mmCIF file of C-alpha atoms in Angstrom:
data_model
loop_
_atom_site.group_PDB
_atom_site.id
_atom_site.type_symbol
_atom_site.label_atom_id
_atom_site.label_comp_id
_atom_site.label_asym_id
_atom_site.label_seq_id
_atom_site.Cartn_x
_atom_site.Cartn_y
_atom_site.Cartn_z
ATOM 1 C CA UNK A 802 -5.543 2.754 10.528
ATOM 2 C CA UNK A 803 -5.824 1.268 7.307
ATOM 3 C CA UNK A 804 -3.160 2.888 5.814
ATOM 4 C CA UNK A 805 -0.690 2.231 8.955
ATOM 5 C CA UNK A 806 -1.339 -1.823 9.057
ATOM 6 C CA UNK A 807 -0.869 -1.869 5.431
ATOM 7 C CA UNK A 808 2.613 0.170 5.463
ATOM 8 C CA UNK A 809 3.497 -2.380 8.451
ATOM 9 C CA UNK A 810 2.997 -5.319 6.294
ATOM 10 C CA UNK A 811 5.029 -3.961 3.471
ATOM 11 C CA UNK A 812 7.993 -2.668 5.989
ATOM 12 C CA UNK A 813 8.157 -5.877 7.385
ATOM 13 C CA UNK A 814 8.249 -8.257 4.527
ATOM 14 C CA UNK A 815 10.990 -6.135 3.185
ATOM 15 C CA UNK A 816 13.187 -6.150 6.183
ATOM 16 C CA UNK A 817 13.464 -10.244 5.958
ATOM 17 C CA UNK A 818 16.529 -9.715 3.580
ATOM 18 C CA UNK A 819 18.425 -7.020 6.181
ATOM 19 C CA UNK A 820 20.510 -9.565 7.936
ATOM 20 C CA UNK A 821 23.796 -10.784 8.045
ATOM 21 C CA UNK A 822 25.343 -13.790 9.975
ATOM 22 C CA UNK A 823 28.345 -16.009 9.815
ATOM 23 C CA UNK A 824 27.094 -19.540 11.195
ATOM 24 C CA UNK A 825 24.314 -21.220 8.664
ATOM 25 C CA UNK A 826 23.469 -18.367 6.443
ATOM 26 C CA UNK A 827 25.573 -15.757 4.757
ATOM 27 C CA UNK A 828 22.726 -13.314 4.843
ATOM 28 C CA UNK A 829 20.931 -13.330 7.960
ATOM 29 C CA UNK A 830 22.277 -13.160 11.627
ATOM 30 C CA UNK A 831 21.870 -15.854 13.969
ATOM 31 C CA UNK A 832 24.769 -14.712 16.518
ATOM 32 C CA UNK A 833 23.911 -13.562 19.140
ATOM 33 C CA UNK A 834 23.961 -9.802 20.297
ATOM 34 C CA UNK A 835 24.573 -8.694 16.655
ATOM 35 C CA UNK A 836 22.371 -5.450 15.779
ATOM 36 C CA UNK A 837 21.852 -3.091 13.823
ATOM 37 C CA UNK A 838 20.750 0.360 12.996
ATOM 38 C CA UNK A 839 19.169 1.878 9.529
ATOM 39 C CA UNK A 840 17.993 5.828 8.909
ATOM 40 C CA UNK A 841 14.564 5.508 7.141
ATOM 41 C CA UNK A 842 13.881 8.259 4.014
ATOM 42 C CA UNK A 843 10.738 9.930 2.252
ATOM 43 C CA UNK A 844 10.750 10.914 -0.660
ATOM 44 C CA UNK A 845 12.356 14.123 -0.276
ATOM 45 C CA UNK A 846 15.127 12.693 1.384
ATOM 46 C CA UNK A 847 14.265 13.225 4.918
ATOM 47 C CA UNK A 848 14.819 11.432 8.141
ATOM 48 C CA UNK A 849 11.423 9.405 8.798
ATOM 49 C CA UNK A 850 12.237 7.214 11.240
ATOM 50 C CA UNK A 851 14.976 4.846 12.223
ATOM 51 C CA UNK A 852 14.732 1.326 13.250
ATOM 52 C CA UNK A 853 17.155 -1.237 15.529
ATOM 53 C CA UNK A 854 17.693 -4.729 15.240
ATOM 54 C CA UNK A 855 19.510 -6.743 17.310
ATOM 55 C CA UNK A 856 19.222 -10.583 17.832
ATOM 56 C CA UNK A 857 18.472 -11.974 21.596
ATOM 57 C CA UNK A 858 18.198 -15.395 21.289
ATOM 58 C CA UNK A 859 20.107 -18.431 19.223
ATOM 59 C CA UNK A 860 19.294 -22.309 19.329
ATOM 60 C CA UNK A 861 20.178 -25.208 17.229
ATOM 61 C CA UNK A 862 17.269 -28.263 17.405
ATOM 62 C CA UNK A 863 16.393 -30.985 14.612
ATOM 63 C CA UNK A 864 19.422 -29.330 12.432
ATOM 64 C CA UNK A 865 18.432 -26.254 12.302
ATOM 65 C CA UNK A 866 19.571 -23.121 13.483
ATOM 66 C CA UNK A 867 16.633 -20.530 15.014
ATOM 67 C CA UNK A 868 17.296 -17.017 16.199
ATOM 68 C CA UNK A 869 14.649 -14.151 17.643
ATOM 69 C CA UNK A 870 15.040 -10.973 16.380
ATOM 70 C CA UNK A 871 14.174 -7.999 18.242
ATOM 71 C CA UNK A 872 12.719 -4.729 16.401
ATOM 72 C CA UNK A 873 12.406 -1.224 17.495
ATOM 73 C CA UNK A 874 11.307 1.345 15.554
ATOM 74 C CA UNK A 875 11.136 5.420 16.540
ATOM 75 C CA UNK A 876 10.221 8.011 14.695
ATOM 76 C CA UNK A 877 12.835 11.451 13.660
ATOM 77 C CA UNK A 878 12.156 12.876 16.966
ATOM 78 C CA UNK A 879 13.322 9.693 18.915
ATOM 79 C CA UNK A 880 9.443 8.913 19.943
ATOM 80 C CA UNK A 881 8.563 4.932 19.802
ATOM 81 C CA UNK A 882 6.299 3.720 17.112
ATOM 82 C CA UNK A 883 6.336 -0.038 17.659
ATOM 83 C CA UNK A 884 8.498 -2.709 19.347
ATOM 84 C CA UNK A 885 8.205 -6.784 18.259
ATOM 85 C CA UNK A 886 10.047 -10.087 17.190
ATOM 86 C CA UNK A 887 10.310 -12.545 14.964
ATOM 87 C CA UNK A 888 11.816 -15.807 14.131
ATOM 88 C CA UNK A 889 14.452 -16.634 11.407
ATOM 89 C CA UNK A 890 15.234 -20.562 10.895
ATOM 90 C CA UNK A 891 18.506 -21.876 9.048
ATOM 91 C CA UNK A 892 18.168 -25.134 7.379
ATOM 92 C CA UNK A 893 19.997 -26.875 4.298
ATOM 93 C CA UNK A 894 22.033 -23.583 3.167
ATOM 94 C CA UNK A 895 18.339 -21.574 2.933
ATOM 95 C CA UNK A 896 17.030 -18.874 5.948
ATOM 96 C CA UNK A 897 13.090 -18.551 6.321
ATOM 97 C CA UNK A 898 11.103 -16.189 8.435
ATOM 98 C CA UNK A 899 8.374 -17.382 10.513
ATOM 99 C CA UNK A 900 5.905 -14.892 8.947
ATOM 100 C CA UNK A 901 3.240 -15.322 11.511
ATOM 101 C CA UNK A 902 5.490 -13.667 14.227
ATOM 102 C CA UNK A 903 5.835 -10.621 12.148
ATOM 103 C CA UNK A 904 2.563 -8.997 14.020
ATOM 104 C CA UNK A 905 3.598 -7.108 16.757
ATOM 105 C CA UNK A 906 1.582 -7.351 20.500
ATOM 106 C CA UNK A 907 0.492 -4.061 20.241
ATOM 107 C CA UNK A 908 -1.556 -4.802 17.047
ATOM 108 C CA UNK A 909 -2.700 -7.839 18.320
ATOM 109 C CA UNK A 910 -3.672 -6.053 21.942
ATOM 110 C CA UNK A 911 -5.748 -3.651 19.759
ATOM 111 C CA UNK A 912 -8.399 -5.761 17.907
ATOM 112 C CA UNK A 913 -9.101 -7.437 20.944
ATOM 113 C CA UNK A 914 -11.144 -10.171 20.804
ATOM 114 C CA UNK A 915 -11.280 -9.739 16.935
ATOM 115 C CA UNK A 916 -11.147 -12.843 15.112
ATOM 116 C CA UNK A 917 -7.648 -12.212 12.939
ATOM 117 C CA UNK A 918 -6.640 -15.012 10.302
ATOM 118 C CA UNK A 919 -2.878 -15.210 9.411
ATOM 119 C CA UNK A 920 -1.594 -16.514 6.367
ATOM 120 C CA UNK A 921 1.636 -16.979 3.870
ATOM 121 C CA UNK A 922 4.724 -17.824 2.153
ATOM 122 C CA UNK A 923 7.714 -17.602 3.703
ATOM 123 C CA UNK A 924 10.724 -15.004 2.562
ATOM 124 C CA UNK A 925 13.655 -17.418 1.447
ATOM 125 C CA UNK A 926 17.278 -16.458 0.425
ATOM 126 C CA UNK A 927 20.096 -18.955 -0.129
ATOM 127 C CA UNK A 928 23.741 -18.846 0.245
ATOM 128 C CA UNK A 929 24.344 -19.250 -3.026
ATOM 129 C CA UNK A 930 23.365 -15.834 -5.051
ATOM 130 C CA UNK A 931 24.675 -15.146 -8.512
ATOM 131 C CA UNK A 932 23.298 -12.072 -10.930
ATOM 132 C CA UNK A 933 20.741 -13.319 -12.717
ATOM 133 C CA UNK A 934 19.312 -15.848 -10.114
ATOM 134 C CA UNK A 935 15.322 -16.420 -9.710
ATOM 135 C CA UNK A 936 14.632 -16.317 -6.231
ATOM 136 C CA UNK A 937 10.937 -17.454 -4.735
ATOM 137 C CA UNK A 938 7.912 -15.327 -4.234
ATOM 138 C CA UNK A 939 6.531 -14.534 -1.117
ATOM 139 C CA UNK A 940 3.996 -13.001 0.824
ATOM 140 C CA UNK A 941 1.506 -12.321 3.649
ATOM 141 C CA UNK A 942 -2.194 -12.178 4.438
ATOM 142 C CA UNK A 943 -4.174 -10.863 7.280
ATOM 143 C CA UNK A 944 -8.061 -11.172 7.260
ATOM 144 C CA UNK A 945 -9.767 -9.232 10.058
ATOM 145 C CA UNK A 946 -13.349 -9.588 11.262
ATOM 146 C CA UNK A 947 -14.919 -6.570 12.608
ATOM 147 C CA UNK A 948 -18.736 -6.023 13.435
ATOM 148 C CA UNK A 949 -19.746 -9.312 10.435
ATOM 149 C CA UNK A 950 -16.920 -7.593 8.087
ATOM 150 C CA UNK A 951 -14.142 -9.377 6.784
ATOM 151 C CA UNK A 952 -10.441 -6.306 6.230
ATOM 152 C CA UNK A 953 -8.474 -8.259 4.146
ATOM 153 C CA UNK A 954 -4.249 -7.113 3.277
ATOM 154 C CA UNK A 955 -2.201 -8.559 1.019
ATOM 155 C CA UNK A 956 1.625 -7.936 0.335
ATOM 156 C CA UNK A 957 3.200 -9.938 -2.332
ATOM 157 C CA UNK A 958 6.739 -9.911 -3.035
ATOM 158 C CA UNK A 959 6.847 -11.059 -6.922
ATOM 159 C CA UNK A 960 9.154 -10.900 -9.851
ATOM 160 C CA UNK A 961 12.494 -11.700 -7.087
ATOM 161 C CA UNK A 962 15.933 -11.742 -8.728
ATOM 162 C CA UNK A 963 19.366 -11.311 -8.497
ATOM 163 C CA UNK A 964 20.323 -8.522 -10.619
ATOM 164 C CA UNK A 965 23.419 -7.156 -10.509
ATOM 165 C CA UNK A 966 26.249 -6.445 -7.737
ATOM 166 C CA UNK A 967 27.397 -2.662 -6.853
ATOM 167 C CA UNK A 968 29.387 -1.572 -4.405
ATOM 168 C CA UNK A 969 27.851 1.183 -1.300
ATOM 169 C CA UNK A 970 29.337 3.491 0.877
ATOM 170 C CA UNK A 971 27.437 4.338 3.649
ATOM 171 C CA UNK A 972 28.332 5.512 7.519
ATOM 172 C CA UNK A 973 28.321 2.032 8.930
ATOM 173 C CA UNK A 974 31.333 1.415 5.807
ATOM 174 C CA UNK A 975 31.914 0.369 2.236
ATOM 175 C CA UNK A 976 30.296 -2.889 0.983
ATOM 176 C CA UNK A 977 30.541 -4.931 -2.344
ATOM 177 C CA UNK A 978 26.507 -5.845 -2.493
ATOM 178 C CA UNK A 979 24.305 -8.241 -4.318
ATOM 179 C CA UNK A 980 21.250 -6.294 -5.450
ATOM 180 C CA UNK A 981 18.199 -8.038 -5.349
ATOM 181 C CA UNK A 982 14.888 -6.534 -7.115
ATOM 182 C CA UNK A 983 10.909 -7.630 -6.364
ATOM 183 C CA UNK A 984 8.139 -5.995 -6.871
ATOM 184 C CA UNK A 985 5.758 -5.498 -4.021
ATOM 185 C CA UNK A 986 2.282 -6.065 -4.834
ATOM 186 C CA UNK A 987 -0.237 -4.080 -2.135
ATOM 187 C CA UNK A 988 -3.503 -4.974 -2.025
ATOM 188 C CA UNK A 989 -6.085 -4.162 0.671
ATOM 189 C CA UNK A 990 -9.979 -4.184 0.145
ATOM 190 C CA UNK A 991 -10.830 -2.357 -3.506
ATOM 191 C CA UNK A 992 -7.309 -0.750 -3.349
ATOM 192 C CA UNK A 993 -4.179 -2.555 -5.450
ATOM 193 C CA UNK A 994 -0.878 -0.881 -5.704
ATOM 194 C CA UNK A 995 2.442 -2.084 -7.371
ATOM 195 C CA UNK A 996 5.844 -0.988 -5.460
ATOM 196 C CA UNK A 997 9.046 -1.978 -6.991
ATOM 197 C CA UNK A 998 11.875 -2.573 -4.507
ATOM 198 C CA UNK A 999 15.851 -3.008 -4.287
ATOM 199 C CA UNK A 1000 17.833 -4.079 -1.688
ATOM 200 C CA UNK A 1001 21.323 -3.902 -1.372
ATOM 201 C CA UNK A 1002 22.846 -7.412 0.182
ATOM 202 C CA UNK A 1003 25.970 -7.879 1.692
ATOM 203 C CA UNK A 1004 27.903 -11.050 2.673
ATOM 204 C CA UNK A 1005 28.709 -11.207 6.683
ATOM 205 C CA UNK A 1006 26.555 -7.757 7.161
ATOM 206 C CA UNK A 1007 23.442 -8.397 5.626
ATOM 207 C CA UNK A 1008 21.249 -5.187 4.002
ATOM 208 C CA UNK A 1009 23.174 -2.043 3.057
ATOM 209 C CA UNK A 1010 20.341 -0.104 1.406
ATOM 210 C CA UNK A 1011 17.246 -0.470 0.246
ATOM 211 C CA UNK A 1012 14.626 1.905 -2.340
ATOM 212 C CA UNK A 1013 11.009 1.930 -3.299
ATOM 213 C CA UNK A 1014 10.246 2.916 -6.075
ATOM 214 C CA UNK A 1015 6.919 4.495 -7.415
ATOM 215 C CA UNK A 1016 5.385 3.284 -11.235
ATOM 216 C CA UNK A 1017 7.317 6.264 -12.674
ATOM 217 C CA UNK A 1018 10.771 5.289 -11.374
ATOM 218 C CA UNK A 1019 11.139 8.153 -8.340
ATOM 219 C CA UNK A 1020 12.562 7.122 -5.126
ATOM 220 C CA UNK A 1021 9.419 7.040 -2.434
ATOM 221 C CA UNK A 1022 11.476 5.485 0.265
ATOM 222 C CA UNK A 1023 14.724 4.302 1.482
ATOM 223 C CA UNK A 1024 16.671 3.060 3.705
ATOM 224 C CA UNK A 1025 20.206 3.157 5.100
ATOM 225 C CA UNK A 1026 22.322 0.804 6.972
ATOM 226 C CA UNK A 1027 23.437 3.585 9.565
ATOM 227 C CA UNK A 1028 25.439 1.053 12.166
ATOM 228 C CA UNK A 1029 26.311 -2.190 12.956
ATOM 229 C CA UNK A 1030 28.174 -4.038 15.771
ATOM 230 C CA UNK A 1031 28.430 -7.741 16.962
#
């Protein structure tokens, strides 16, 4: 269980840069009806899961923009894993995610009456990327009390930056991409792991491709921008 909240915290704090939109943000989609599908690898290359996106909701209040996103993921044989959604918000040129809406009911429904503290940074990119750009940290907390003990999980997304741009070819099309590398920091009770990351960033579609990497350089995961429609 362990293992699975911790993997959730890291999938989700990655999938912040996936989006694509073409009202306030270059990068992130606040139309609405827009989705999205992406084929999710191990490291051997095979078909893990896949996951859909697809945005169901679009308001502008206090000059801002705000969107919910909806998220379903399944695993290779089609079966649901989880379902949730999550708030972006457009403001001055700069898209943040409401990281407290990242947990999903289903998590929630399970702890029950636990007492669950929610915490973070949120996940910021700007219009205005160029190679060689510092972008913001970021990152999210949970601390869970169960029977007088305290689970604390950490994902921090250090080290952000703009480093080069490469062009992709995937099923969904060919895209000239900003790449964009962190390192994502793990940490959960004695246990602290280091994950390096890149994502592939298109203008008016949003993520392309993204890799994990482990210490040694190998691929451990990745994902692929399968589909997209508006």
């Amino acid at each position: 269980m362990k293992t699975k909240l911790l993997l959730f915290l890291s999938f989700l704090i990655g999938t912040t840069s996936f989006f694509a939109q073409d009202n306030c943000s270059k990068f992130y989609p606040m139309t609405e009806g827009v989705s999205m599908e992406y084929t999710n690898y191990n490291k051997k290359g095979k078909v893990e899961n896949v996951s859909s996106f697809k945005v169901v909701d679009v308001n502008n209040r206090g000059g801002a923009t705000n969107a919910t996103m909806d998220i379903n993921l399944k695993d290779h044989k089609g079966k649901d894993i989880y379902s949730t959604n999550y708030n972006l918000t457009c403001k001055d040129n700069v898209v943040t995610l409401d990281y407290e809406s990242l947990l999903p009911t289903e998590m929630m429904q399970q702890y029950g009456d636990m007492d669950i503290e929610v915490s973070g940074n949120d996940i910021e990119i700007p219009n205005n990327l160029s190679v060689g750009q510092n972008l913001r940290d970021a990152n999210v907390s949970m601390k869970i009390g169960m029977s007088g003990i305290n689970m604390n999980m950490t994902v921090n997304m250090v080290n952000r930056k703009v480093e080069k741009k490469e062009s992709i070819t995937t099923t969904a099309g060919t895209y000239d991409c900003f790449v964009l590398y962190s390192e994502n920091q793990s940490k959960m009770m004695m246990a602290n792991q280091v994950y390096p990351t890149r994502v592939w960033l298109a203008e008016g579609i949003g993520m392309v491709k993204q890799e994990t990497y482990k210490k040694n350089g190998d691929v451990m995961s990745s994902t692929i921008l399968a589909a997209y429609s508006k």
